[in-house]
Coordinates of C-alpha atoms in Angstrom, one line a residue:
M667 CA -21.8 5.2 -17.0
T668 CA -22.1 2.5 -19.7
A669 CA -23.6 -0.9 -19.1
D670 CA -23.5 -4.4 -20.6
R671 CA -25.8 -7.1 -19.3
A672 CA -25.1 -10.8 -19.3
G673 CA -27.9 -12.6 -17.5
S674 CA -28.2 -11.1 -14.0
L675 CA -24.7 -9.6 -14.3
T676 CA -24.3 -5.9 -14.9
V677 CA -20.9 -4.4 -15.8
T678 CA -20.5 -0.7 -15.6
L679 CA -17.7 1.8 -16.0
C680 CA -17.8 4.7 -13.5
R681 CA -16.1 7.9 -14.8
D682 CA -17.7 10.4 -12.5
F683 CA -16.0 11.1 -9.1
R684 CA -19.3 12.0 -7.5
E685 CA -20.7 8.6 -8.4
F686 CA -17.6 6.9 -7.0
G687 CA -18.0 8.9 -3.8
A688 CA -21.6 7.6 -3.4
L689 CA -20.4 4.0 -3.6
A690 CA -18.8 4.2 -0.1
G691 CA -21.3 1.9 1.7
E692 CA -21.4 -0.9 -0.9
W693 CA -17.7 -0.6 -1.7
D694 CA -16.8 -1.0 2.0
A695 CA -19.1 -4.1 2.2
L696 CA -17.4 -5.6 -0.9
H697 CA -14.0 -4.8 0.5
R698 CA -14.8 -6.8 3.7
R699 CA -16.0 -9.7 1.6
C700 CA -12.7 -9.8 -0.4
A701 CA -10.1 -11.8 1.5
T702 CA -7.2 -10.5 -0.6
A703 CA -8.1 -6.8 -0.3
T704 CA -5.5 -4.6 1.2
P705 CA -6.0 -1.2 2.9
F706 CA -5.1 0.5 -0.3
Q707 CA -8.3 -0.6 -1.9
S708 CA -10.6 0.8 0.8
H709 CA -13.0 3.4 -0.3
A710 CA -11.6 5.8 2.3
W711 CA -8.1 5.6 0.9
L712 CA -9.0 5.8 -2.8
H713 CA -11.6 8.5 -2.4
S714 CA -9.3 10.7 -0.4
W715 CA -6.4 9.9 -2.8
W716 CA -8.4 11.1 -5.8
I717 CA -9.2 14.4 -4.0
S718 CA -5.5 15.0 -3.6
Y719 CA -4.0 13.5 -6.7
G720 CA -6.8 12.7 -9.3
Q721 CA -7.3 14.5 -12.5
E722 CA -10.7 15.3 -14.0
G723 CA -11.8 13.0 -16.8
R724 CA -9.3 10.2 -15.9
L725 CA -11.4 8.1 -13.5
R726 CA -12.1 4.5 -14.8
V727 CA -13.7 2.3 -12.1
L728 CA -15.1 -1.0 -13.3
L729 CA -18.1 -2.2 -11.3
V730 CA -19.8 -5.6 -11.5
R731 CA -23.2 -6.2 -9.9
R732 CA -25.3 -9.4 -9.7
S733 CA -29.0 -8.8 -9.2
G734 CA -28.0 -5.3 -8.1
R735 CA -25.4 -6.3 -5.5
L736 CA -21.8 -5.2 -6.0
I737 CA -19.6 -8.3 -6.4
G738 CA -16.6 -6.9 -8.2
A739 CA -14.6 -3.7 -8.7
A740 CA -11.4 -2.6 -10.3
P741 CA -10.3 0.9 -9.3
L742 CA -8.3 2.2 -12.3
M743 CA -7.5 5.5 -14.0
L744 CA -6.3 6.6 -17.4
V745 CA -2.9 8.2 -18.0
H746 CA -1.4 9.4 -21.3
R747 CA 2.3 9.3 -20.5
P748 CA 4.5 7.7 -21.6
M749 CA 1.7 6.1 -23.6
P750 CA -2.1 5.6 -23.1
L751 CA -2.4 3.3 -20.0
L752 CA -5.0 2.1 -17.6
V753 CA -3.2 2.1 -14.2
P754 CA -4.3 1.6 -10.5
M755 CA -5.8 4.4 -8.5
G756 CA -3.7 5.1 -5.5
G757 CA -0.4 6.0 -7.3
A758 CA 3.0 5.7 -5.8
I759 CA 1.9 6.3 -2.2
S760 CA 0.0 3.0 -2.2
D761 CA 2.0 -0.2 -1.6
F762 CA -0.4 -2.7 -3.1
F763 CA -3.0 -3.0 -5.9
D764 CA -5.8 -5.5 -6.2
I765 CA -9.2 -5.8 -7.7
L766 CA -12.1 -6.5 -5.3
V767 CA -14.2 -9.7 -5.7
D768 CA -16.8 -11.2 -3.5
E769 CA -15.4 -14.6 -2.4
E770 CA -18.8 -16.3 -2.9
E771 CA -19.2 -14.8 -6.4
A772 CA -15.5 -14.8 -7.5
G773 CA -16.0 -16.7 -10.8
Y774 CA -18.8 -14.4 -12.0
A775 CA -17.0 -11.3 -10.8
V776 CA -13.6 -12.0 -12.4
G777 CA -15.2 -13.1 -15.7
A778 CA -17.3 -9.9 -15.8
L779 CA -14.3 -7.7 -14.9
Q780 CA -12.3 -9.3 -17.7
R781 CA -15.0 -8.5 -20.2
G782 CA -15.4 -5.0 -18.9
L783 CA -11.7 -4.4 -18.9
D784 CA -11.4 -5.7 -22.5
R785 CA -13.9 -2.9 -23.5
A786 CA -12.4 -0.2 -21.3
A787 CA -8.9 -1.0 -22.7
R788 CA -9.9 -0.9 -26.3
H789 CA -7.0 1.5 -27.2
T790 CA -4.8 1.2 -24.1
V791 CA -2.4 -1.2 -22.3
V792 CA -3.4 -2.1 -18.7
D793 CA -0.4 -1.7 -16.4
L794 CA -1.1 -3.1 -12.9
R795 CA 1.7 -2.4 -10.5
E796 CA 2.4 -3.8 -7.0
V797 CA 0.2 -6.9 -7.2
R798 CA 0.7 -9.4 -4.5
P799 CA 1.3 -13.0 -5.6
D800 CA -2.0 -14.1 -3.9
A801 CA -4.0 -11.1 -5.1
S802 CA -7.4 -11.5 -6.8
A803 CA -5.9 -9.6 -9.8
Q804 CA -3.9 -12.8 -10.5
L805 CA -7.2 -14.5 -11.3
L806 CA -7.9 -11.8 -13.8
F807 CA -4.5 -12.2 -15.3
G808 CA -5.0 -15.9 -15.6
R809 CA -8.3 -15.5 -17.6
W810 CA -7.1 -12.7 -19.8
P811 CA -7.6 -13.8 -23.5
G812 CA -5.3 -11.3 -25.1
A813 CA -1.6 -10.3 -24.8
R814 CA -0.2 -10.4 -21.3
S815 CA 3.1 -10.2 -19.4
R816 CA 4.2 -10.7 -15.8
L817 CA 7.1 -8.7 -14.5
T818 CA 8.6 -8.3 -11.0
D819 CA 8.0 -5.2 -9.0
S820 CA 8.8 -4.2 -5.4
T821 CA 10.3 -6.5 -2.8
C822 CA 8.3 -6.8 0.4
M823 CA 9.0 -8.6 3.7
E824 CA 6.4 -10.3 5.9
L825 CA 6.3 -11.8 9.4
P826 CA 3.6 -13.8 11.2
A827 CA 1.2 -11.5 13.0
R828 CA 2.2 -12.5 16.5
P829 CA 3.3 -10.5 19.6
L830 CA 6.9 -9.4 19.5
G831 CA 7.9 -11.8 22.3
D832 CA 6.9 -14.7 20.0
L833 CA 8.8 -13.3 17.1
V834 CA 11.9 -12.9 19.3
G835 CA 11.5 -16.4 20.4
R836 CA 12.0 -17.6 16.8
L837 CA 15.5 -16.1 16.9
T838 CA 18.5 -17.9 18.3
G839 CA 22.1 -17.0 19.3
S840 CA 23.5 -13.5 19.4
R841 CA 20.8 -12.0 17.2
G842 CA 18.0 -13.0 19.7
Q843 CA 20.1 -11.8 22.6
R844 CA 20.6 -8.4 21.0
L845 CA 16.9 -7.9 20.3
R846 CA 16.0 -9.0 23.8
A847 CA 18.4 -6.4 25.2
K848 CA 16.8 -3.7 23.0
L849 CA 13.4 -4.6 24.4
R850 CA 14.6 -4.4 27.9
R851 CA 16.0 -1.0 27.2
I852 CA 12.7 0.2 25.8
E853 CA 10.8 -1.2 28.8
A854 CA 13.2 0.5 31.2
L855 CA 12.6 3.9 29.7
D856 CA 8.8 3.4 30.4
V857 CA 7.7 4.4 26.9
E858 CA 3.9 4.8 26.8
A859 CA 2.0 3.8 23.6
R860 CA -1.3 5.5 23.2
K861 CA -3.8 4.9 20.4
I862 CA -5.5 7.9 18.9
T863 CA -9.3 8.2 18.5
Q864 CA -10.9 9.5 15.3
D865 CA -11.3 13.0 16.7
G866 CA -7.5 13.2 17.4
V867 CA -6.4 12.1 14.0
P868 CA -5.8 15.5 12.4
A869 CA -3.5 16.6 15.2
A870 CA -1.8 13.2 15.4
I871 CA -1.1 13.2 11.7
G872 CA 0.4 16.6 12.0
T873 CA 2.7 15.4 14.8
L874 CA 3.7 12.3 12.8
L875 CA 4.6 14.3 9.8
R876 CA 6.6 16.8 11.8
L877 CA 8.6 14.0 13.5
H878 CA 9.0 12.3 10.1
E879 CA 10.5 15.4 8.6
L880 CA 12.7 15.8 11.7
Q881 CA 14.1 12.3 11.6
W882 CA 15.0 12.5 7.9
R883 CA 16.4 16.0 8.0
D884 CA 19.7 16.2 6.1
R885 CA 19.2 12.6 5.0
G886 CA 17.0 13.1 1.9
V887 CA 13.4 13.0 3.0
N888 CA 10.9 12.1 0.3
P889 CA 9.6 15.5 -0.7
E890 CA 6.1 14.2 -1.3
H891 CA 5.8 13.6 2.5
L892 CA 6.2 17.4 3.0
R893 CA 3.5 18.5 0.7
A894 CA 0.1 19.7 1.9
R895 CA -1.8 17.3 -0.5
F896 CA -0.2 14.3 1.2
S897 CA -1.0 15.6 4.7
D898 CA -4.6 16.3 3.6
H899 CA -4.9 12.8 2.1
L900 CA -3.8 11.2 5.3
V901 CA -6.0 13.3 7.5
R902 CA -9.1 12.5 5.4
S903 CA -8.5 8.8 4.8
V904 CA -7.1 7.8 8.1
G905 CA -9.9 9.6 10.0
R906 CA -12.4 7.3 8.3
M907 CA -10.2 4.3 8.6
V908 CA -9.7 4.7 12.3
S909 CA -13.4 4.8 12.8
D910 CA -14.0 1.5 11.1
G911 CA -10.9 -0.2 12.5
S912 CA -8.8 -0.4 9.3
A913 CA -6.2 2.0 10.6
A914 CA -4.5 2.8 13.9
V915 CA -2.5 5.9 14.8
T916 CA -0.2 5.4 17.9
E917 CA 1.7 8.0 19.7
F918 CA 4.7 7.1 21.9
R919 CA 5.3 9.3 24.9
M920 CA 8.2 9.6 27.4
G921 CA 7.6 11.9 30.3
G922 CA 4.4 13.2 28.8
E923 CA 6.2 14.2 25.5
V924 CA 5.4 12.6 22.1
V925 CA 8.7 11.2 20.9
A926 CA 7.4 9.0 18.1
A927 CA 4.2 8.4 16.1
N928 CA 3.2 5.5 13.9
L929 CA 0.4 4.8 11.3
T930 CA -0.7 1.2 10.8
L931 CA -3.1 0.2 8.0
Q932 CA -5.0 -3.1 8.1
S933 CA -7.6 -5.1 6.3
G934 CA -8.6 -8.8 5.8
Q935 CA -5.7 -10.9 7.1
L936 CA -3.0 -8.3 6.6
A937 CA -1.6 -5.4 8.7
G938 CA 1.3 -3.2 8.0
G939 CA 3.0 -0.1 9.5
Y940 CA 2.7 2.5 6.8
M941 CA 4.5 5.6 8.1
Y942 CA 6.2 6.8 11.3
G943 CA 8.0 9.7 12.7
A944 CA 10.5 9.7 15.6
D945 CA 12.5 12.3 17.5
P946 CA 16.2 11.9 16.6
G947 CA 16.9 12.4 20.3
L948 CA 15.8 8.8 20.8
R949 CA 19.0 7.7 19.3
D950 CA 20.9 9.5 22.1
R951 CA 19.0 7.5 24.6
K952 CA 20.0 4.2 22.9
V953 CA 16.4 3.5 21.8
D954 CA 16.0 1.2 18.8
V955 CA 13.0 2.9 17.2
S956 CA 12.2 0.1 14.8
T957 CA 12.0 -2.4 17.6
M958 CA 9.8 -0.1 19.7
L959 CA 7.4 0.4 16.8
L960 CA 7.4 -3.3 15.8
R961 CA 6.5 -4.2 19.3
E962 CA 3.3 -2.2 19.2
V963 CA 2.4 -3.0 15.5
S964 CA 2.8 -6.7 16.0
Q965 CA 0.6 -6.6 19.1
Q966 CA -2.1 -4.7 17.3
A967 CA -2.0 -7.2 14.4
S968 CA -2.2 -10.1 16.8
D969 CA -5.0 -8.6 18.8
T970 CA -7.1 -7.9 15.7
G971 CA -6.7 -11.5 14.4
R972 CA -4.6 -10.7 11.4
E973 CA -2.3 -13.4 10.0
V974 CA 0.3 -11.4 8.2
L975 CA 2.4 -8.5 9.5
S976 CA 3.8 -6.8 6.3
L977 CA 6.9 -4.7 6.5
L978 CA 5.6 -3.4 3.1
R979 CA 7.9 -2.3 0.3
G980 CA 11.6 -2.3 0.7
A981 CA 14.3 -4.8 1.5
E982 CA 16.3 -2.7 3.9
Q983 CA 18.9 -4.7 5.8
Y984 CA 17.6 -4.1 9.3
K985 CA 14.3 -5.9 8.4
N986 CA 16.3 -9.1 8.1
H987 CA 17.0 -9.1 11.8
W988 CA 13.6 -10.6 12.3
Q989 CA 14.0 -13.4 9.7
P990 CA 11.0 -12.3 7.6
V991 CA 9.7 -14.1 4.5
T992 CA 10.5 -12.2 1.2
V993 CA 7.5 -11.6 -1.0
V994 CA 7.9 -10.0 -4.4
N995 CA 5.1 -7.9 -5.8
Q996 CA 4.3 -8.3 -9.5
R997 CA 3.6 -6.0 -12.4
L998 CA 0.8 -7.3 -14.7
L999 CA 0.6 -6.0 -18.2
L1000 CA -2.6 -6.7 -20.3
A1001 CA -3.8 -5.7 -23.7
R1002 CA -6.1 -6.8 -26.5
P1003 CA -4.5 -9.1 -29.1
G1004 CA -4.3 -6.3 -31.6
L1005 CA -2.4 -4.2 -29.1
E1006 CA 0.4 -6.7 -28.4
P1007 CA 3.0 -4.4 -30.0
L1008 CA 2.1 -1.7 -27.6
L1009 CA 2.4 -4.1 -24.7
R1010 CA 5.8 -5.2 -25.8
L1011 CA 6.8 -1.5 -26.1
R1012 CA 5.6 -1.0 -22.5
E1013 CA 7.8 -3.9 -21.5
S1014 CA 10.8 -2.3 -23.1
Q1015 CA 10.1 1.0 -21.4
V1016 CA 9.9 -0.7 -18.0
A1017 CA 13.1 -2.5 -18.6
V1018 CA 15.0 0.6 -19.6
R1019 CA 13.8 2.4 -16.5
E1020 CA 14.7 -0.5 -14.2
R1021 CA 18.2 -0.5 -15.7
A1022 CA 18.5 3.2 -15.0
V1023 CA 17.4 2.8 -11.4
E1024 CA 19.9 0.0 -10.9
T1025 CA 22.7 2.2 -12.4
V1026 CA 21.9 5.0 -10.0
K1027 CA 21.9 2.6 -7.0
T1028 CA 25.3 1.2 -8.1
R1029 CA 26.9 4.6 -8.5
F1030 CA 25.2 6.3 -5.5
P1031 CA 24.7 3.7 -2.7
A1032 CA 22.9 6.3 -0.6
A1033 CA 20.0 6.1 -3.0
R1034 CA 19.4 2.4 -2.5
D1035 CA 16.5 2.7 -0.1
W1036 CA 14.9 5.8 -1.8
H1037 CA 12.3 3.6 -3.4
G1038 CA 11.5 2.2 0.0
R1039 CA 11.1 5.6 1.5
L1040 CA 8.8 6.6 -1.4
T1041 CA 5.8 5.4 0.5
T1042 CA 6.7 5.0 4.2
L1043 CA 7.6 3.1 7.2
P1044 CA 9.8 2.3 10.0
V1045 CA 9.8 -1.2 10.8
I1046 CA 8.3 -1.3 8.3
G1047 CA 10.1 1.8 7.7
R1048 CA 11.0 4.5 5.3

């Protein structure tokens, strides 16, 4: 660790994974004090992700303490391709990035993180993907004294965190009638939703991934979801998150048989269904899986006092049935003034890649929702 003191503020750069692991208690406390924090900034998620995906020597976590108390953090890592970059921990399987700041110390925390990041990015561009419009990272972007650029990233959709009956009540005409008929069909089949305790998480994640593979068979499943490292990550992280209420695993049973399973992640004011699996036989029974899952996830979000039910990344057409609000994540590029040419080069690289992706989507329509499936979801879904 290196340190720089300004009054009672201490800014440090953690490069040692064991030190990061030891931060769990104070990191979790800061996570709870940061209103904009998402589940993907929890210590359980990041620590587990690094075990599965991290590379030795690449960890770069900025920490800000005031009088010894952790009031700010930026979970980053160093990559070398296609150029030296500081990027978020969590990678492509995480839907959102943000820094953590104590609400009561936000001014101190953001200013100290800005100074610390300026030193940490002495020779690199900072490339922060999937930043929500109301994220604390936007405060850091606003105070950045060097070169900067704001680009668009993934499209997300959001609903109020209310029971499904209230959401259906917002809909009029034939659309509302069709969704009410789907709900009656689910109720008639007597589908039982059962939340899984921490001890049952390993088996439930195994069931979820098995059903996920089954539902996407012959339709282009995301290969990452079939890898052991992904399964191991979910078992480790979700086990901890279920214990502290920041995750819920739900199994759906018919006649005693598990026919679907869903993973919901939640923190602060936000909840979102991250991943699901469903037996294809449900389609033969005329069960609308997305409606069945949304009924449970919306109730969970409402019961836990959340305000936003995020359908996470992806603008799949079926999500529009519920008249959600569209929210576009942002990509924030930062660099020292002397590195502005590198930042502009990074902008160009991003633009070239985005054009290539759009070309693929145009020529191969079946690939349109691949990006959405990259990280999950049903209703929510991928």
